[in-house]
Every structure is written in C-alpha cells, then in structure tokens.
Coordinates of C-alpha atoms and ligand atoms in Angstrom, one line a residue:
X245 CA 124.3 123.9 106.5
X246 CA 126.9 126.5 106.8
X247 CA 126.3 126.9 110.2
X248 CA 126.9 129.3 112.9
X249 CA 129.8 127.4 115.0
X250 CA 130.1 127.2 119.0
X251 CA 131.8 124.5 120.8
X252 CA 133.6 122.1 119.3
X253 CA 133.0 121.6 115.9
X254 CA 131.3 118.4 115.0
X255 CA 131.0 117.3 111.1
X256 CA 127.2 116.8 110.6
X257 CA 127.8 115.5 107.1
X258 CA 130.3 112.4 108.9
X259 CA 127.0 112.2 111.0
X260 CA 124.6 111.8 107.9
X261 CA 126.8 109.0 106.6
X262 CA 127.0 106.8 110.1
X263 CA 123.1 107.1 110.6
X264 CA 123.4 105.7 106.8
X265 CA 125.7 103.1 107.5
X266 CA 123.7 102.3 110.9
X267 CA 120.0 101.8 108.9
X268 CA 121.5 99.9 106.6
X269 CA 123.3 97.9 108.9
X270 CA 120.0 96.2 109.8
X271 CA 119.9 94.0 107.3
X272 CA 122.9 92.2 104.8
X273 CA 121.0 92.7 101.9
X274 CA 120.4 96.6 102.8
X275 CA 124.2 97.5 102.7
X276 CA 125.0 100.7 101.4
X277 CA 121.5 100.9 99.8
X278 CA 120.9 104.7 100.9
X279 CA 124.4 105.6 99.8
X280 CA 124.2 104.1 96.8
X281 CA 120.8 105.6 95.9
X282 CA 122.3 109.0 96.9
X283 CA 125.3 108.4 94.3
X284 CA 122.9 107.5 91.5
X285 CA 121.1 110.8 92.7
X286 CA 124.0 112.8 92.8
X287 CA 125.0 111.8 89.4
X288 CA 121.7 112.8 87.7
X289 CA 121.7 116.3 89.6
X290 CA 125.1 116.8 88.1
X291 CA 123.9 115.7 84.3
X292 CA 121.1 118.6 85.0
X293 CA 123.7 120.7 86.1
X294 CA 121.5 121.7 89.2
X295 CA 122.6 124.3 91.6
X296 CA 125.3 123.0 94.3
X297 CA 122.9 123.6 97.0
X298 CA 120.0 121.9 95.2
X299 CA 122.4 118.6 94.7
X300 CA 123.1 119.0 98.0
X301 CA 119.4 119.0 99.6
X302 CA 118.6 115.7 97.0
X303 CA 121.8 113.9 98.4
X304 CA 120.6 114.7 102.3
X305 CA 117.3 113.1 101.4
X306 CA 118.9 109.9 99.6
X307 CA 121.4 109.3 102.2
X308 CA 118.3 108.6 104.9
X309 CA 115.3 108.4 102.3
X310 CA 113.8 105.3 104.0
X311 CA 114.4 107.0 107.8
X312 CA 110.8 106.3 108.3
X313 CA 110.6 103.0 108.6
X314 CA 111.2 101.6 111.9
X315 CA 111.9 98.3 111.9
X316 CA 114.0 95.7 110.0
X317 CA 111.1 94.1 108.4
X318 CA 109.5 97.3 107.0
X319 CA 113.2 98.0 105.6
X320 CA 113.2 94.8 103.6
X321 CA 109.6 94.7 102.9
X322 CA 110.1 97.7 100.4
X323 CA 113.5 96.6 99.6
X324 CA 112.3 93.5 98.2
X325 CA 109.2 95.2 96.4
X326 CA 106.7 93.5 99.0
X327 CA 105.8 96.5 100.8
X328 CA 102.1 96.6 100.6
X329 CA 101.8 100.2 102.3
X330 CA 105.0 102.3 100.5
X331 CA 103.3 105.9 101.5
X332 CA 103.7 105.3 105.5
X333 CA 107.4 105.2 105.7
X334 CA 107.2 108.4 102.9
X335 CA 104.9 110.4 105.2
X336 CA 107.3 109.3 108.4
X337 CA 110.4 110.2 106.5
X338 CA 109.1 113.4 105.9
X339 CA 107.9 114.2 109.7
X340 CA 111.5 113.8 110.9
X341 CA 113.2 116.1 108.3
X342 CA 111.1 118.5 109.2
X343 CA 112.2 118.4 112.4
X344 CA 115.4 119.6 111.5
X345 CA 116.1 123.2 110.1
X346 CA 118.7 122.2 108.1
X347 CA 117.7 119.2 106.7
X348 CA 113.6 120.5 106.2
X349 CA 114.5 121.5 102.9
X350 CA 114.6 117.9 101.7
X351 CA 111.6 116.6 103.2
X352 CA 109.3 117.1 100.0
X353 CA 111.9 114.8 98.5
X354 CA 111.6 112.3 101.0
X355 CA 107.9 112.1 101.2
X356 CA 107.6 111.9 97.3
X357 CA 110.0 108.9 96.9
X358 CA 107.6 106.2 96.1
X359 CA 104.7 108.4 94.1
X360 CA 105.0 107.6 90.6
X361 CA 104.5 109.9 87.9
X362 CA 101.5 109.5 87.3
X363 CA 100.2 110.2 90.8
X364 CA 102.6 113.4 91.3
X365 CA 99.8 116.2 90.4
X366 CA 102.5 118.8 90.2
X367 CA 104.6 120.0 87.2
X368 CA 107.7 117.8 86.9
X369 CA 109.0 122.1 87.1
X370 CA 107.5 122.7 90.5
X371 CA 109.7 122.9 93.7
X372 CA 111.7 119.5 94.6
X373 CA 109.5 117.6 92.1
X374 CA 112.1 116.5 89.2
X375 CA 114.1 115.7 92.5
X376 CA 111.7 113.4 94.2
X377 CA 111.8 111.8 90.6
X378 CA 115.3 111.4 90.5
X379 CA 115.3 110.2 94.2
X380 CA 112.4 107.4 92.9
X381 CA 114.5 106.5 89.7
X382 CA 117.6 106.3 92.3
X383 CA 116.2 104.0 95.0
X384 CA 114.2 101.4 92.6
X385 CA 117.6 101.3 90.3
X386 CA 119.6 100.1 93.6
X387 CA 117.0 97.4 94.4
X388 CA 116.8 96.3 91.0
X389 CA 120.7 95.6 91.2
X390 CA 121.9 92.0 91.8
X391 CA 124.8 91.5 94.6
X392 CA 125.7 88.4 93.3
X393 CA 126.1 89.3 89.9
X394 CA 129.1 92.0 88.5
X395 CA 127.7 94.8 87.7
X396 CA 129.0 95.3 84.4
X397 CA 127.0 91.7 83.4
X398 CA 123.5 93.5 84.6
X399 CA 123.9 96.8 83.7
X400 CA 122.3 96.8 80.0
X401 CA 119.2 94.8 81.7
X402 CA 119.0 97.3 84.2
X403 CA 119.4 100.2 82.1
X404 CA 116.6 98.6 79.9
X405 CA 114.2 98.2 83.1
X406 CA 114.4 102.1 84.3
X407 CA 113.3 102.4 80.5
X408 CA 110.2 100.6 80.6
X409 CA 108.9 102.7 83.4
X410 CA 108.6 105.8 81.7
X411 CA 106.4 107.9 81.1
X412 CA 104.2 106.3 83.8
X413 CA 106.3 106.1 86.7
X414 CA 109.5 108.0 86.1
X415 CA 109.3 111.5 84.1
X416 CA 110.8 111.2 80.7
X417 CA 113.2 113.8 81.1
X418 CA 114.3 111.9 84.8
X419 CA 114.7 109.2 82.5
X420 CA 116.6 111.1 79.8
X421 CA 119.2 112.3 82.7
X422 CA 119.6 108.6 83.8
X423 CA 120.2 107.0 80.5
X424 CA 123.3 109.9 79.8
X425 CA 125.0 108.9 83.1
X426 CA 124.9 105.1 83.0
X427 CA 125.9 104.8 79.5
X428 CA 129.3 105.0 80.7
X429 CA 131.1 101.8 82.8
X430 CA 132.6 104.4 85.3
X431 CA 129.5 105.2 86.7
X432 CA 128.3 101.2 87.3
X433 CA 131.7 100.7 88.7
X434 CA 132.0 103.5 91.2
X435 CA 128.7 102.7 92.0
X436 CA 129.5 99.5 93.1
X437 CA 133.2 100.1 94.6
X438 CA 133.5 98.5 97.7
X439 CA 135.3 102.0 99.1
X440 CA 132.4 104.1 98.1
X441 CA 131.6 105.5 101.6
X442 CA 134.8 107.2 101.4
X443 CA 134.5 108.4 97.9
X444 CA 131.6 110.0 99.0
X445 CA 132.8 111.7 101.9
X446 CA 136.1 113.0 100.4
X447 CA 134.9 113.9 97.1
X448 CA 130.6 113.6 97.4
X449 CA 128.9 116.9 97.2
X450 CA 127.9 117.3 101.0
X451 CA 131.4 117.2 102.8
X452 CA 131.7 120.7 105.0
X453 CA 128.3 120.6 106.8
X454 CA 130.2 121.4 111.0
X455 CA 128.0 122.2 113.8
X456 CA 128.5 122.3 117.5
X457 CA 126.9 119.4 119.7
X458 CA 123.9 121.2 120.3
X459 CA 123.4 121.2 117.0
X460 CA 123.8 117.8 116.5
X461 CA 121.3 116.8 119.3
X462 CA 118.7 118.9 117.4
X463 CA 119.1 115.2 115.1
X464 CA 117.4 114.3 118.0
X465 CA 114.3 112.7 115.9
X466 CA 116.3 110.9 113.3
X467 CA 118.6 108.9 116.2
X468 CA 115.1 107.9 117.8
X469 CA 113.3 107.1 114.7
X470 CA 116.4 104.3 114.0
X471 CA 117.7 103.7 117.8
X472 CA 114.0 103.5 120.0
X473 CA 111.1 103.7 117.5
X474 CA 112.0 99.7 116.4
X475 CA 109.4 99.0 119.0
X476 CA 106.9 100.2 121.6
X477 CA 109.0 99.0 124.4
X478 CA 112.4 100.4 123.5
X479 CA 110.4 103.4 121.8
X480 CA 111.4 105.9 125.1
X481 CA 114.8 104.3 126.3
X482 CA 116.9 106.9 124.9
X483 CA 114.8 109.2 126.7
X484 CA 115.3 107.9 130.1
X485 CA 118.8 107.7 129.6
X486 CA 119.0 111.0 128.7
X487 CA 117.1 112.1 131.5
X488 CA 119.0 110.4 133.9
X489 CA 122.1 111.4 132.5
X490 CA 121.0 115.2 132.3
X491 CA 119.7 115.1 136.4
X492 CA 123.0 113.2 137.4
X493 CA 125.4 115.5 135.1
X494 CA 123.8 118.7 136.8
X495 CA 124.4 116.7 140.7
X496 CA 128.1 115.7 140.0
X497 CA 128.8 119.3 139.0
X498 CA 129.7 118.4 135.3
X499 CA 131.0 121.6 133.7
X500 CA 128.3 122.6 130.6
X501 CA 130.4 121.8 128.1
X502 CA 131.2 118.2 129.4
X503 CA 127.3 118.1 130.0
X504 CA 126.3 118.4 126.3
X505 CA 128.9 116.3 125.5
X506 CA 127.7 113.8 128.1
X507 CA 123.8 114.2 126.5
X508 CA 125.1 113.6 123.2
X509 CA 126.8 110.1 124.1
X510 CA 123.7 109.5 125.9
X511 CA 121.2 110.2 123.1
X512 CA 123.4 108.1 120.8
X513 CA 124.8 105.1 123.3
X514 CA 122.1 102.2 121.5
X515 CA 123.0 103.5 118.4
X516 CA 124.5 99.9 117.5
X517 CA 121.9 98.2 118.8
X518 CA 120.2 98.4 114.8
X519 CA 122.7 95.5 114.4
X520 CA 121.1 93.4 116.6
X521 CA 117.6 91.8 115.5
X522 CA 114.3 92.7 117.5
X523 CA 114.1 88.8 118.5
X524 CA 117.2 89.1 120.7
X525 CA 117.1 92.6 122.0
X526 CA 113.1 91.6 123.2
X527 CA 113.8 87.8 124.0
X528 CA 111.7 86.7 127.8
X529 CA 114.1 84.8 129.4
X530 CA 118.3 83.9 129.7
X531 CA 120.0 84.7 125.9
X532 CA 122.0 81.8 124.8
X533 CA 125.8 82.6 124.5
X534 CA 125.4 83.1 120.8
X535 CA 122.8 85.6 121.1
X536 CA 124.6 87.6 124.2
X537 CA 127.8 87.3 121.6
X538 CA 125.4 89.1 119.0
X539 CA 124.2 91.8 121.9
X540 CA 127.9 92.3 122.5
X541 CA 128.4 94.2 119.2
X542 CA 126.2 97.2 119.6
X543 CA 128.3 99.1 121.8
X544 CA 131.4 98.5 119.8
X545 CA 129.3 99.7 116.9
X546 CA 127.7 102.6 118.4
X547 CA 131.8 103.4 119.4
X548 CA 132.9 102.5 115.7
X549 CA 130.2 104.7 113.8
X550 CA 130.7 107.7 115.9
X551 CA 134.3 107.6 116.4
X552 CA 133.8 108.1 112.4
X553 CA 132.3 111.3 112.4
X554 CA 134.9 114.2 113.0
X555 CA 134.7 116.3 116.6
X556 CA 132.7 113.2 117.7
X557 CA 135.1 111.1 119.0
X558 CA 135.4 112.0 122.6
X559 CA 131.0 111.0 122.5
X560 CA 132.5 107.7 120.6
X561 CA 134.4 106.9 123.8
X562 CA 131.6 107.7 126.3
X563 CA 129.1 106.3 124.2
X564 CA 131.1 102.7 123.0
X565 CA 132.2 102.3 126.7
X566 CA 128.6 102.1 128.6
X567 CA 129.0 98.6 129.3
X568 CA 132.1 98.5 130.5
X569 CA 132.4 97.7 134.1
X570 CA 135.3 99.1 136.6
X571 CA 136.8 95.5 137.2
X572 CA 137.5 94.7 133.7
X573 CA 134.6 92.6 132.9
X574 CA 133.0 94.8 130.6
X575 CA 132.7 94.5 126.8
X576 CA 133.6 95.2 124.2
X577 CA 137.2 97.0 125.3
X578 CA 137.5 95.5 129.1
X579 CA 138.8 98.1 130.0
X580 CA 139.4 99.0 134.0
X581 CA 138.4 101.3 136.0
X582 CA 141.1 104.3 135.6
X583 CA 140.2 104.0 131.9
X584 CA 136.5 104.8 132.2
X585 CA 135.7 108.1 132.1
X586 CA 133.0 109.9 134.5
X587 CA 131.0 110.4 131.7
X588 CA 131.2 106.9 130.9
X589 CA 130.5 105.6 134.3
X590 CA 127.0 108.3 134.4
X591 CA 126.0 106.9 131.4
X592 CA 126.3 103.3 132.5
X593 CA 124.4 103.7 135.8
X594 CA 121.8 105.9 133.7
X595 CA 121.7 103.0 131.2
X596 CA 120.9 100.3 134.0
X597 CA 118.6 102.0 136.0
X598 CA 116.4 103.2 133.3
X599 CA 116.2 99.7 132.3
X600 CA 115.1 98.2 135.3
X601 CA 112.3 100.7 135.5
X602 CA 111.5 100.0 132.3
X603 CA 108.3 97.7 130.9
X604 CA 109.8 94.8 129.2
X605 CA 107.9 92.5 127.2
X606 CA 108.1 89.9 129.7
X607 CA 108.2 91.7 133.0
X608 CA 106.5 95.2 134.3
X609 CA 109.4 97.9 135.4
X610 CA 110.6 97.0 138.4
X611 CA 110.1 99.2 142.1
X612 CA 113.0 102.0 143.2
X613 CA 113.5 99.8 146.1
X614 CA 114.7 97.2 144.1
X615 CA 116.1 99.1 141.6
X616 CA 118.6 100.4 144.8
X617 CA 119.0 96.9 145.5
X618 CA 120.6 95.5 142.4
X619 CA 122.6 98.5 141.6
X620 CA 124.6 98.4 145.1
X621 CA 124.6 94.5 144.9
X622 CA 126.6 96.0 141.2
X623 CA 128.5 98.7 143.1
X624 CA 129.9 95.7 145.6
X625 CA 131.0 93.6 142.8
X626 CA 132.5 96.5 141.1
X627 CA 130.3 96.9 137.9
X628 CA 129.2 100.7 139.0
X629 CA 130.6 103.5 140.4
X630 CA 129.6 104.0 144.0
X631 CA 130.0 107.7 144.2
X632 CA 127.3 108.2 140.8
X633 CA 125.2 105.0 142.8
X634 CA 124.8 107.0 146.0
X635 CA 124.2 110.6 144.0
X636 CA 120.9 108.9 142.1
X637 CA 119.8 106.8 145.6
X638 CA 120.0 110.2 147.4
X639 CA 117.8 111.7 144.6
X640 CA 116.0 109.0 142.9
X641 CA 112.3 110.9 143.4
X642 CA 113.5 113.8 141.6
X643 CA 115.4 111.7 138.9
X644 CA 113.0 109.7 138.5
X645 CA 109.9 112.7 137.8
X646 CA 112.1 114.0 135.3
X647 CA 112.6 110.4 133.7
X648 CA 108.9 109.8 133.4
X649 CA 108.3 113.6 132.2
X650 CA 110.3 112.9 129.0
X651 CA 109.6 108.9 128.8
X652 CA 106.0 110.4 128.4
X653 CA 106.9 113.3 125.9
X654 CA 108.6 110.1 123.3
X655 CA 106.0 107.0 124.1
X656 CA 103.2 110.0 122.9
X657 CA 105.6 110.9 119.5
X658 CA 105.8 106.9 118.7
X659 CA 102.0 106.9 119.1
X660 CA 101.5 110.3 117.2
X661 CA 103.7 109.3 114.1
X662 CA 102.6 105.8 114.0
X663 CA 98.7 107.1 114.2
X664 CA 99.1 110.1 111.7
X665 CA 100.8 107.6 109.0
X666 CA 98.1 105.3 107.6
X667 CA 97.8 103.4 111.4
X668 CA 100.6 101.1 109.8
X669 CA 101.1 99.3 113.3
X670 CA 100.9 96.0 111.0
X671 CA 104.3 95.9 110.6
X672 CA 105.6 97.7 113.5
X673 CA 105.7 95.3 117.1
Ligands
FE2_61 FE1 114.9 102.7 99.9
FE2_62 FE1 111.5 103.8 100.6
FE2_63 FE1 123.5 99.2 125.6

C-alpha cells in the first residue's frame, strides 16, 4: 500500500509481522510458521521473477494465511494434518482480507491455500492461481519440517516429499520453481535462522507499507478475528472497550488526534491475550497463582508486539499499561500513578466495566448498580481514576446504549462468519 499519509505515520508492514508473531504465539509448535511459509513464498515468486507488487500481494497472504481460524486447536488441527474441515479457515481467511482495501488483493490467495491441484478448476495462468499454489507448496513444506531435527539433516527428505505431490496436488511448474530454490543450503538455513523476523523486515519484500492510525483501525477484522473471535464470550469484548473508550474520550474532551490514538490502543489492548490458553482466560472460579502468572503476560505482550511496529509505540504504552493501577500494584510495569497516562487510565476503566457487564461462562453480566459499586469500592483503594469513574457514573445510560449498539454489531459478525463457513462451530467453543 503506498498510501495516502495523515497523522502520524504508522508502518502497517511492522503491523503484518506482530499480528504474525501474535497467531503464532498461540501455540510452541506454531512459531514462526506464517513467516516462514511467507519466506518459502517469497523465494519462489522471486525464481519466477514475478512483478514486485505481485510478490508482495503473495507475501501479505502468507504472513496471516491461517487468520481464519480462531482458536488454538483449529491452529494445530491443520498444523498437524488432522484438520478434518481445511476449507472453513480458507473461506474465513478470505472474508477478512477482503475487508481491507489494501490487503483484498490477496484474498484469492488465502482462500485457495489448501485446494489441491486437482480441485483448482482454473488455469494454473489465471489471476492469483500459480500463487495460491505456491502459497499451498509453502505452508505444507513448513509443517513438514522437523524442529528437533537440523535442517540441513531433513532437507533432501523434504525436498523428496514436495516431489511426490506433484502433479496432483501441487502444479508441476510450482514444483519446478521449488526444487531451483531449495537445492541450495542458503535457502534451508535462512529459512530456519533464528533472526529471520528481522531479515524479513529489513530486507523482505513488503517493508515501506505507512499509514496513519485510521488506517490501521480499518485492520479492524483481522485484530478481532485473532483477539475476540477465540470464543463466543470474548467474541465482542474489544467492542465494548472500544465503545466505552470512544463515549469517555469524547466526555473528557480528548483532542481527536489523542482520540484515534486512544481507539487504536483500545481495539488492540487484549492483543496478548492469544498467549494465554482458552482454559484460563474462561476458567469459573479463583485462578490459581500459576494460571494468574500466565494471565499476567498478555498485557506485557500486547505492549511488546506493538511497541515493535514503528509510529505505534505511544498505543504500545496505552495499550501494555491497562492493568496497571494508580498505587503501584499493577502488572506487568507497576508503575504509579504520575506514570499512567489519561489514555491509559480510560482504557482501564473501559476495560473493567465492559467486563462486569459482560456474560461470562459462569456468571450473567452483572447490573449498572453494581457495576458503580465495585468500581468506586476500586477508585477508594486506588486502582481507578476517580475523575474517568465519576464521568461514566454520570453517563452510564448513554455509554452503555452505545456499548450494546456495537457488542451487537460483532456478536452478529462471529455468528455470520462462523454460519457462512461450513457451520464449523465443532471446533470453535
Ligand atoms: Fe498454515
Ligand atoms: Fe491453513
Ligand atoms: Fe486485559
């Protein structure tokens, strides 16, 4: 995207790569899998010498390929080859890159990377198609590869399994284009390199893709599909933050541009929580101090991956501080209260009181009554700020009709892209 800039500029391509890193922070064994499926990718386009922009739409499809599925053990399911429904997550995947101008250009790619050859009906010539072959070739190569075993000991054995699936599954000519590039030891090694996030930053072919923050939130889809879409009862969370943090930004008087700023760190403040497992996040009851230890790391990782992503690390700060609390006894920074931002503090109280009127598995949303309760019981022990307390207990009925308005809007998307994909809510709680 060489976009039109306003604002601050924000990298969108640092922004590709920590959604990467994030997904495949939800499992060990999916480390690095989209990146490294997006180097093998990259690699072929250049053996075909493929326009620039045409390497650069297939390497924005790698990087989040598998953005459609939701949840941890859909991830692994096609990971490990067990999937037994591959076309959902395709079909997904597609949905949200469409959603995006600048990234609708590789959704064909997406949705294509688990039809075999044989079941492509279209000229391996047609638009995106030798792509989505490359893609496929790409992503069942990286799966293929065993972590425990150097690479230079498995690569013959794997360059000898990408062979025995052509002509049916993989185009010959895909094929062809793999065999060139892995006959070398350069290409098994960089593919492997433990630093090749940064190689592909610095030297990959998508590094210049800036836009402003409004631009960014327009990424809106693919930050739900892998923050809130991991189940029904997180599936709108984001969206009540957001809400709240919109109706409380506009009472404080928050200038506009520290109000899209603020919506940004709001839309992205769970962002770590795809390091935490489903079990812990959902668990009825008191977390042991293992699992709170484990609930601990998602806003230092939602601060970690953002403050990555160049012109994003102001939202890194807001974002990664949401739990802190104004007495120190916050995590993961404990920092006090002149430390915290306003925007901080705003996103905090949003955070809270969207979740106590939130469903959870084990208890209904609780009553604004009580909601008021608990947060000035916080505001006495100094966990909130008083001042944003008072603004949303002055307006809570009109905070909270905007809340529900856009809860609404997200629980019906969870419903309409789980129902138009195969009805795969088998493996989706
Ligand atoms: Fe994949
Ligand atoms: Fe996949
Ligand atoms: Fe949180």
């Amino acid at each position: 995207m060489k976009t039109r800039i306003s604002g601050k500029q924000i990298s969108m391509s640092d922004l590709m790569f920590s959604i990467s890193e994030a997904m495949d922070i939800a499992h060990h064994k999916l480390a690095l899998h989209q990146l490294r499926t997006a180097y093998i990718c990259w690699k072929m386009a250049e053996e075909a010498a493929l326009a620039p922009l045409q390497i650069e739409k297939l390497f924005l499809a790698a990087m989040l390929h598998d953005i459609g599925a939701f949840t941890a053990l859909e991830k692994i399911s096609h990971y490990e080859f067990e999937a037994e429904d591959c076309e959902s997550h395709c079909l997904r995947g597609e949905l949200i890159y469409r959603q995006v101008p600048w990234l609708a250009a590789s959704a064909k790619m997406v949705r294509l990377h688990h039809t075999p050859w044989c079941r492509c009906n279209e000229s391996i010539d047609a638009t995106d198609v030798m792509e989505a072959q490359m893609l496929m070739l790409a992503e069942k190569l990286e799966r293929e590869i065993d972590r425990d075993v150097y690479i230079l000991n498995q690569s013959s054995a794997l360059r000898e399994k990408m062979r025995n699936m052509a002509g049916k599954v993989i185009h010959i000519r895909v094929l062809e284009l793999f065999l060139c590039v892995s006959e070398n030891e350069a290409f098994w090694l960089e593919l492997t390199a433990p630093n090749l996030m940064n190689f592909l930053k610095y030297k990959g072919p998508v590094q210049h893709i800036y836009g402003d923050a409004a631009a960014a939130l327009k990424m809106e889809e693919f930050f739900t599909a892998i923050i809130d879409f991991r189940s029904k009862y997180t599936a709108s969370h984001t969206a009540g933050v957001s809400s709240c943090t919109t109706s409380l930004g506009a009472l404080l008087g928050l200038s506009e541009s520290e109000r899209v700023e603020l919506d940004l760190a709001a839309t992205l403040h769970d962002l770590g929580k795809i390091g935490v497992p489903n079990e812990i996040l959902e668990k009825p009851g008191k977390l042991t101090k293992q699992e709170f230890a484990m609930i601990k790391m998602h806003s230092y990782l939602t601060f970690t991956l953002l403050d990555s992503v160049r012109g994003l690390e102001e939202v890194a700060r807001i974002a990664g501080s949401h739990h802190e609390k104004l007495d120190g006894s916050g995590y993961p920074f404990h920092i006090e209260s002149d430390e915290i931002s306003t925007s901080s503090r705003i996103v905090a109280v949003s955070d809270v009181f969207t979740a106590l009127a939130e469903d959870r598995p084990y208890r209904d949303g609780l009553p604004p009554k009580q909601i008021k309760r608990i947060m000035q019981e916080m505001v006495t022990k100094r966990h909130l700020d008083a001042r944003i307390v008072d603004t949303l207990s002055s307006n809570v009925d009109e905070v909270v009709r905007a809340m529900k308005v856009r809860q609404q809007q997200w629980t019906e998307r969870y419903y309409t892209v789980l129902s138009m994909t195969n009805g795969s809510l088998g493996t989706l709680h």
